[in-house]
Tab-separated table of C-alpha atoms in Angstrom:
chain	number	residue	atom	x	y	z
A	1	MET	CA	100.830	-87.563	140.156
A	2	LYS	CA	102.585	-86.322	143.247
A	3	ASN	CA	106.352	-86.367	143.403
A	4	ALA	CA	106.469	-89.388	145.768
A	5	ASP	CA	104.148	-91.374	143.481
A	6	LEU	CA	106.244	-90.458	140.475
A	7	PHE	CA	109.376	-91.641	142.203
A	8	SER	CA	107.840	-94.936	143.265
A	9	ALA	CA	106.748	-95.424	139.653
A	10	LEU	CA	110.327	-94.772	138.572
A	11	LEU	CA	111.623	-97.210	141.193
A	12	GLU	CA	109.645	-99.975	139.461
A	13	VAL	CA	111.905	-99.524	136.439
A	14	TYR	CA	115.142	-98.552	138.232
A	15	PRO	CA	115.042	-100.026	141.760
A	16	ASP	CA	118.426	-98.695	142.893
A	17	LEU	CA	117.746	-94.937	142.710
A	18	SER	CA	117.601	-92.761	145.829
A	19	THR	CA	116.308	-89.297	146.747
A	20	GLU	CA	117.625	-86.277	148.569
A	21	THR	CA	115.726	-83.393	150.154
A	22	SER	CA	117.167	-79.952	149.564
A	23	GLU	CA	117.294	-77.153	152.141
A	24	THR	CA	114.111	-75.680	150.684
A	25	GLY	CA	112.253	-78.985	150.908
A	26	GLU	CA	112.513	-79.892	147.237
A	27	ILE	CA	112.937	-83.610	146.536
A	28	LEU	CA	115.799	-84.436	144.171
A	29	TRP	CA	116.174	-87.817	142.524
A	30	ILE	CA	119.799	-88.934	142.603
A	31	VAL	CA	120.777	-90.626	139.354
A	32	PRO	CA	124.284	-92.013	138.639
A	33	ALA	CA	125.883	-90.337	135.640
A	34	GLU	CA	126.243	-93.578	133.659
A	35	ARG	CA	122.485	-94.297	133.937
A	36	LEU	CA	121.278	-90.794	133.140
A	37	THR	CA	120.573	-91.486	129.460
A	38	ASP	CA	118.388	-94.513	130.257
A	39	VAL	CA	116.489	-92.735	133.032
A	40	ALA	CA	115.971	-89.615	130.917
A	41	CYS	CA	114.638	-91.705	128.004
A	42	THR	CA	112.184	-93.415	130.342
A	43	LEU	CA	111.024	-90.126	131.837
A	44	ARG	CA	110.446	-88.676	128.399
A	45	GLU	CA	108.833	-91.690	126.703
A	46	ASP	CA	106.868	-93.407	129.490
A	47	GLU	CA	103.185	-92.408	129.460
A	48	ARG	CA	103.066	-92.067	133.233
A	49	PHE	CA	105.850	-89.458	133.327
A	50	ALA	CA	105.772	-87.787	129.885
A	51	PHE	CA	108.350	-85.166	130.852
A	52	ASP	CA	108.415	-83.341	127.517
A	53	SER	CA	110.156	-80.210	128.791
A	54	LEU	CA	113.548	-79.649	130.386
A	55	MET	CA	112.890	-76.401	132.251
A	56	CYS	CA	116.310	-75.762	133.670
A	57	LEU	CA	119.723	-77.392	133.880
A	58	SER	CA	121.946	-76.025	136.630
A	59	GLY	CA	125.495	-76.729	137.700
A	60	LEU	CA	126.649	-76.955	141.302
A	61	ASP	CA	129.990	-77.080	143.071
A	62	LEU	CA	129.505	-79.164	146.216
A	63	SER	CA	132.870	-78.295	147.809
A	64	LYS	CA	131.189	-76.608	150.772
A	65	TYR	CA	128.573	-79.335	151.199
A	66	PRO	CA	128.266	-81.131	154.559
A	67	ALA	CA	129.862	-84.578	154.433
A	68	ALA	CA	126.600	-86.263	155.435
A	69	VAL	CA	124.896	-85.284	152.177
A	70	LYS	CA	127.635	-86.722	150.017
A	71	GLY	CA	126.838	-90.286	151.033
A	72	GLU	CA	128.879	-92.788	149.107
A	73	PHE	CA	130.771	-90.052	147.237
A	74	VAL	CA	134.164	-89.038	148.588
A	75	GLY	CA	136.225	-85.943	147.926
A	76	GLU	CA	135.412	-82.844	145.908
A	77	LEU	CA	132.184	-83.028	143.910
A	78	LEU	CA	130.337	-81.284	141.130
A	79	ALA	CA	126.668	-81.807	140.328
A	80	CYS	CA	124.007	-81.049	137.725
A	81	VAL	CA	120.336	-80.573	138.551
A	82	TYR	CA	117.763	-81.200	135.803
A	83	HIS	CA	114.349	-79.616	136.383
A	84	LEU	CA	111.712	-81.394	134.324
A	85	HIS	CA	108.145	-80.419	133.540
A	86	SER	CA	105.338	-82.269	131.807
A	87	PHE	CA	102.894	-80.241	129.734
A	88	GLU	CA	100.660	-83.279	129.441
A	89	HIS	CA	100.235	-84.000	133.165
A	90	GLY	CA	101.389	-80.695	134.655
A	91	HIS	CA	103.767	-82.311	137.122
A	92	GLU	CA	107.398	-81.509	137.818
A	93	ALA	CA	110.491	-83.319	139.005
A	94	ALA	CA	114.166	-82.680	139.619
A	95	ILE	CA	117.074	-85.013	138.922
A	96	LYS	CA	120.502	-84.591	140.450
A	97	VAL	CA	123.638	-86.119	138.960
A	98	ILE	CA	126.808	-86.029	141.085
A	99	VAL	CA	130.278	-86.432	139.566
A	100	PRO	CA	133.780	-86.187	141.045
A	101	LYS	CA	135.403	-82.786	140.685
A	102	ASP	CA	138.431	-83.154	138.455
A	103	GLU	CA	139.434	-82.550	134.869
A	104	THR	CA	137.679	-85.715	133.693
A	105	ALA	CA	134.253	-84.823	135.146
A	106	SER	CA	131.702	-85.839	132.553
A	107	ILE	CA	127.976	-86.521	132.252
A	108	PRO	CA	126.371	-87.955	129.096
A	109	SER	CA	124.533	-85.310	127.087
A	110	VAL	CA	120.724	-85.310	127.123
A	111	GLU	CA	120.586	-83.149	123.995
A	112	PRO	CA	119.185	-86.033	121.884
A	113	ILE	CA	116.312	-86.310	124.402
A	114	TRP	CA	115.622	-82.629	125.124
A	115	ALA	CA	117.134	-80.472	122.370
A	116	VAL	CA	117.087	-77.406	124.647
A	117	ALA	CA	119.827	-79.005	126.750
A	118	GLY	CA	122.427	-78.054	124.141
A	119	TYR	CA	122.951	-74.486	125.360
A	120	PHE	CA	122.507	-75.406	129.035
A	121	GLU	CA	125.257	-77.970	128.750
A	122	ARG	CA	127.579	-75.561	126.988
A	123	GLU	CA	127.058	-73.070	129.812
A	124	ILE	CA	127.887	-75.672	132.465
A	125	LEU	CA	130.869	-76.867	130.459
A	126	ASP	CA	132.090	-73.272	130.423
A	127	LEU	CA	131.441	-72.309	134.046
A	128	TYR	CA	131.978	-75.619	135.875
A	129	GLY	CA	134.136	-77.672	133.534
A	130	ILE	CA	131.871	-80.698	133.262
A	131	ALA	CA	132.178	-82.369	129.857
A	132	PHE	CA	129.006	-83.523	128.105
A	133	PRO	CA	129.949	-86.221	125.582
A	134	GLY	CA	127.221	-86.322	122.942
A	135	ASN	CA	126.637	-82.575	122.781
A	136	HIS	CA	126.851	-81.573	119.128
A	137	ASP	CA	128.736	-78.302	119.790
A	138	PRO	CA	130.934	-78.630	122.897
A	139	ARG	CA	132.414	-75.131	123.049
A	140	ARG	CA	132.415	-72.467	125.732
A	141	LEU	CA	129.262	-70.339	125.804
A	142	MET	CA	129.786	-67.379	128.158
A	143	MET	CA	133.522	-66.784	128.243
A	144	PRO	CA	135.888	-66.311	125.280
A	145	GLU	CA	137.073	-69.580	123.817
A	146	ASP	CA	140.697	-68.996	124.877
A	147	TRP	CA	139.754	-68.293	128.509
A	148	VAL	CA	141.580	-70.321	131.154
A	149	GLY	CA	139.661	-72.039	133.962
A	150	HIS	CA	136.021	-72.395	134.939
A	151	PRO	CA	134.803	-69.315	136.836
A	152	MET	CA	132.039	-70.850	138.958
A	153	ARG	CA	134.249	-73.460	140.593
A	154	LYS	CA	134.964	-72.625	144.223
A	155	ASP	CA	138.717	-72.982	143.803
A	156	TYR	CA	138.848	-70.881	140.635
A	157	GLN	CA	141.916	-68.652	140.345
A	158	TYR	CA	141.008	-65.452	138.545
A	159	PRO	CA	143.701	-64.705	135.934
A	160	GLN	CA	145.835	-61.568	136.178
A	161	ASN	CA	145.296	-60.561	132.587
A	162	TYR	CA	143.464	-61.519	129.454
A	163	SER	CA	144.200	-60.502	125.854
A	164	THR	CA	145.798	-57.044	126.029
A	165	TRP	CA	144.276	-55.790	129.274
A	166	GLU	CA	144.810	-56.399	132.963
A	167	LEU	CA	142.111	-57.948	135.071
A	168	LYS	CA	141.477	-56.598	138.528
A	169	ARG	CA	138.850	-57.837	140.892
A	170	GLU	CA	138.365	-56.688	144.448
A	171	GLY	CA	138.859	-59.494	146.958
A	172	GLN	CA	140.482	-61.464	144.159
A	173	ASN	CA	140.070	-65.244	144.529
A	174	PHE	CA	138.025	-64.692	147.701
A	175	THR	CA	140.420	-66.055	150.331
A	176	SER	CA	138.653	-63.876	152.906
A	177	GLY	CA	135.453	-61.894	153.242
A	178	PRO	CA	131.808	-62.779	152.603
A	179	TYR	CA	132.541	-64.757	149.429
A	180	ALA	CA	135.298	-66.958	150.886
B	1	MET	CA	123.265	-11.188	85.539
B	2	SER	CA	121.892	-10.393	88.964
B	3	ASP	CA	118.429	-10.013	87.461
B	4	LEU	CA	118.637	-13.438	85.868
B	5	VAL	CA	119.658	-15.183	89.092
B	6	GLY	CA	117.118	-13.389	91.182
B	7	SER	CA	114.237	-13.594	88.736
B	8	GLY	CA	113.330	-17.217	89.385
B	9	ASN	CA	113.419	-16.821	93.146
B	10	ASN	CA	110.090	-15.908	94.683
B	11	MET	CA	111.458	-15.972	98.217
B	12	PRO	CA	112.033	-12.570	99.830
B	13	GLY	CA	115.639	-11.717	100.535
B	14	PRO	CA	118.732	-10.473	98.809
B	15	THR	CA	118.918	-11.167	95.143
B	16	GLY	CA	122.024	-11.790	93.109
B	17	PRO	CA	124.561	-14.622	93.002
B	18	GLN	CA	124.565	-16.134	96.502
B	19	VAL	CA	128.141	-16.969	97.415
B	20	LEU	CA	129.403	-18.373	100.674
B	21	PHE	CA	133.052	-18.096	101.622
B	22	THR	CA	134.317	-20.670	104.101
B	23	SER	CA	137.170	-23.049	104.766
B	24	VAL	CA	137.010	-26.707	103.801
B	25	ASP	CA	137.230	-27.892	107.403
B	26	GLU	CA	134.500	-25.580	108.576
B	27	PHE	CA	132.192	-26.554	105.743
B	28	LEU	CA	132.726	-30.296	106.261
B	29	ASN	CA	132.376	-29.974	110.021
B	30	TRP	CA	129.106	-28.099	109.521
B	31	GLY	CA	127.853	-31.125	107.651
B	32	ARG	CA	129.284	-33.580	110.136
B	33	THR	CA	127.764	-31.956	113.188
B	34	ASN	CA	124.329	-31.858	111.626
B	35	SER	CA	124.293	-35.411	110.335
B	36	LEU	CA	125.835	-37.372	113.165
B	37	TRP	CA	124.706	-40.875	112.318
B	38	PHE	CA	125.226	-43.343	115.112
B	39	LEU	CA	125.838	-47.061	115.115
B	40	GLN	CA	123.079	-49.116	116.686
B	41	PHE	CA	125.075	-50.991	119.248
B	42	ALA	CA	123.181	-51.778	122.433
B	43	THR	CA	124.267	-54.665	124.627
B	44	ALA	CA	122.270	-54.049	127.812
B	45	CYS	CA	119.670	-51.871	129.516
B	46	CYS	CA	121.311	-48.623	128.347
B	47	GLY	CA	120.063	-49.685	124.928
B	48	ILE	CA	116.495	-49.061	126.109
B	49	GLU	CA	117.383	-45.447	126.902
B	50	LEU	CA	119.175	-45.217	123.565
B	51	MET	CA	115.990	-46.360	121.812
B	52	GLN	CA	113.978	-43.870	123.838
B	53	THR	CA	116.388	-41.121	122.781
B	54	GLY	CA	115.754	-42.036	119.168
B	55	CYS	CA	111.972	-42.231	119.567
B	56	SER	CA	109.432	-39.492	119.174
B	57	ARG	CA	109.603	-37.896	122.627
B	58	PHE	CA	113.294	-36.938	122.434
B	59	ASP	CA	113.642	-37.495	118.704
B	60	THR	CA	117.302	-37.398	117.733
B	61	ASP	CA	116.166	-37.090	114.110
B	62	HIS	CA	115.658	-33.367	114.611
B	63	LEU	CA	119.311	-33.169	115.685
B	64	GLY	CA	120.336	-34.956	112.496
B	65	MET	CA	121.145	-38.187	114.334
B	66	LEU	CA	119.874	-41.304	112.628
B	67	PRO	CA	120.553	-44.856	113.785
B	68	ARG	CA	122.564	-46.905	111.299
B	69	SER	CA	122.745	-50.672	111.273
B	70	SER	CA	126.130	-50.868	109.583
B	71	PRO	CA	129.389	-49.546	111.018
B	72	ARG	CA	130.432	-48.548	107.478
B	73	ALA	CA	127.718	-45.905	107.385
B	74	ALA	CA	128.090	-44.611	110.939
B	75	ASP	CA	130.013	-41.585	112.225
B	76	VAL	CA	129.728	-42.170	115.949
B	77	MET	CA	129.616	-45.373	117.949
B	78	ILE	CA	127.434	-45.154	121.035
B	79	VAL	CA	128.488	-48.073	123.236
B	80	ALA	CA	125.354	-48.576	125.313
B	81	GLY	CA	125.708	-51.338	127.845
B	82	THR	CA	127.891	-53.914	129.536
B	83	ILE	CA	130.825	-55.232	127.507
B	84	THR	CA	132.031	-58.703	128.450
B	85	HIS	CA	135.440	-60.126	127.653
B	86	LYS	CA	133.851	-62.178	124.902
B	87	MET	CA	132.145	-59.125	123.384
B	88	ALA	CA	135.323	-57.048	123.576
B	89	SER	CA	136.851	-58.284	120.336
B	90	ARG	CA	133.553	-57.594	118.524
B	91	VAL	CA	133.505	-54.014	119.802
B	92	ARG	CA	137.028	-53.516	118.504
B	93	THR	CA	136.117	-55.030	115.124
B	94	LEU	CA	133.058	-52.792	114.746
B	95	TRP	CA	135.104	-49.730	115.609
B	96	GLU	CA	137.761	-50.698	113.071
B	97	GLN	CA	135.080	-51.088	110.399
B	98	MET	CA	133.891	-47.515	110.833
B	99	ALA	CA	135.247	-44.965	108.376
B	100	GLU	CA	137.366	-42.040	109.567
B	101	PRO	CA	136.607	-39.572	111.011
B	102	ARG	CA	134.890	-41.580	113.712
B	103	TRP	CA	133.947	-40.869	117.290
B	104	VAL	CA	132.962	-42.929	120.306
B	105	ILE	CA	130.467	-42.113	123.040
B	106	SER	CA	130.625	-44.372	126.075
B	107	MET	CA	127.140	-44.481	127.531
B	108	GLY	CA	126.469	-45.570	131.087
B	109	SER	CA	128.519	-46.851	133.998
B	110	CYS	CA	129.186	-50.304	132.547
B	111	ALA	CA	130.821	-49.009	129.393
B	112	ASN	CA	132.610	-46.265	131.353
B	113	ALA	CA	134.134	-48.376	134.114
B	114	GLY	CA	132.400	-51.723	134.546
B	115	GLY	CA	129.618	-50.299	136.700
B	116	PRO	CA	127.983	-52.675	139.163
B	117	PHE	CA	130.026	-55.562	137.714
B	118	SER	CA	133.435	-53.972	138.188
B	119	LYS	CA	134.294	-55.542	141.558
B	120	TYR	CA	133.154	-59.151	141.623
B	121	SER	CA	132.301	-60.209	138.092
B	122	TYR	CA	134.528	-62.642	136.267
B	123	SER	CA	133.276	-61.779	132.810
B	124	VAL	CA	132.876	-58.016	132.461
B	125	LEU	CA	135.403	-55.666	130.925
B	126	ASN	CA	135.992	-52.673	133.228
B	127	GLY	CA	135.616	-49.848	130.759
B	128	ILE	CA	135.733	-49.815	126.978
B	129	ASP	CA	138.643	-47.346	127.012
B	130	LYS	CA	140.861	-50.428	127.303
B	131	LEU	CA	139.787	-51.269	123.737
B	132	ILE	CA	138.974	-48.118	121.805
B	133	PRO	CA	139.589	-44.383	122.298
B	134	VAL	CA	136.567	-42.729	123.895
B	135	ASP	CA	135.583	-39.135	123.128
B	136	VAL	CA	132.694	-38.601	125.515
B	137	TYR	CA	131.771	-40.396	128.716
B	138	VAL	CA	128.109	-40.130	129.699
B	139	PRO	CA	127.665	-41.357	133.286
B	140	GLY	CA	124.452	-42.793	134.645
B	141	CYS	CA	122.908	-46.190	135.207
B	142	PRO	CA	121.384	-45.814	132.730
B	143	PRO	CA	121.746	-42.150	131.657
B	144	ARG	CA	118.527	-40.332	130.857
B	145	PRO	CA	117.979	-39.308	127.229
B	146	GLU	CA	118.719	-35.688	128.200
B	147	ALA	CA	122.162	-36.779	129.421
B	148	LEU	CA	122.884	-38.630	126.194
B	149	ILE	CA	121.782	-35.611	124.118
B	150	ASP	CA	124.034	-33.470	126.322
B	151	GLY	CA	126.863	-35.836	125.454
B	152	THR	CA	126.181	-35.588	121.738
B	153	GLU	CA	126.135	-31.787	121.998
B	154	ALA	CA	129.557	-31.905	123.693
B	155	LEU	CA	130.761	-34.158	120.890
B	156	LYS	CA	129.472	-31.696	118.303
B	157	GLU	CA	131.532	-28.966	119.956
B	158	ARG	CA	134.571	-31.186	119.445
B	159	ILE	CA	133.671	-31.955	115.828
B	160	ARG	CA	133.412	-28.224	115.043
B	161	LYS	CA	137.102	-27.911	115.979
B	162	PHE	CA	138.091	-30.978	113.979
B	163	GLN	CA	140.825	-30.366	111.404
B	164	MET	CA	141.394	-32.825	108.631
B	165	PHE	CA	145.186	-32.441	108.678
B	166	GLY	CA	145.547	-31.093	112.190
B	167	ILE	CA	146.283	-32.808	115.470
B	168	ARG	CA	143.236	-34.577	116.706
B	169	ASP	CA	141.958	-33.744	120.148
B	170	THR	CA	142.021	-37.033	122.051
B	171	GLU	CA	141.311	-35.921	125.598
B	172	ALA	CA	138.028	-37.394	126.750
B	173	ILE	CA	135.058	-35.244	127.712
B	174	VAL	CA	133.159	-36.243	130.843
B	175	ILE	CA	129.555	-35.079	131.036
B	176	GLU	CA	128.576	-34.065	134.573
């Protein structure tokens, strides 16, 4: 099935979902965080979709996003994009879940549905600070466990030191230059 | 007596009791330089060059260097690759587990100074000399096997001067 047909099939079950087209022309299905578990179960179990593989789970910081894309969401945002693939049908889809950017940002874990999500979610928890209630091992993955902050957030303040050594980074905190 | 000792020896050469006079340090260092077992510790692409150095083309076996999987059995730690903040404590632990006398070769730009990650990365330690004392720095990204062998030869020069109860030479050698 083509992506548009897949989405219309999904709309039969969940009529209130919407889509978004990315800069590269990819169609993302916007799913509210509280409905993600239901939608993911449907996508995995329903014969028409049969998404048996979670290819990739990425985090995003939408701080620099144009206001028009945010739609009903206000303020600083974080997002997760789930890239799904079906070995049975050979089709693909992408789901986007948007959450407010604060210390309570959380998305229900899809680890019970796709076991591979466990490590992906730990990585996003580490780098973006989104909690995944339901993950069986919610610890940091990349950084040491006593590290402060989430490095991939746009407003991340790089610490001056860690353990027994000083940390120095050119253009620290990126208030100017190409990475600002 | 000399006849008895020499009689069983069919090899040509001087006969008689073969005695070697040497000092303890010199004798031990002779053994150390010719059996420099290194810890297999590769965290990034430098590890590929380290494997190549150990394989048949460059063959560190003929220099007496064998890879060891346990720090307890290793004499020299070759840190080959990028060390992140999370890996740092493991590097320190492995170094502490090695028996004295022990040496450290820092292989490649990442282990020397952070390399390509030194400026903008949030996770990479800029040089392992913040953690453990380094004897030889081998620059390169990654260094060729010849460069690493050059580094081990420089380390052997240092080991020949090693004194068990003397002051240890701690100034680092930089291979050019």
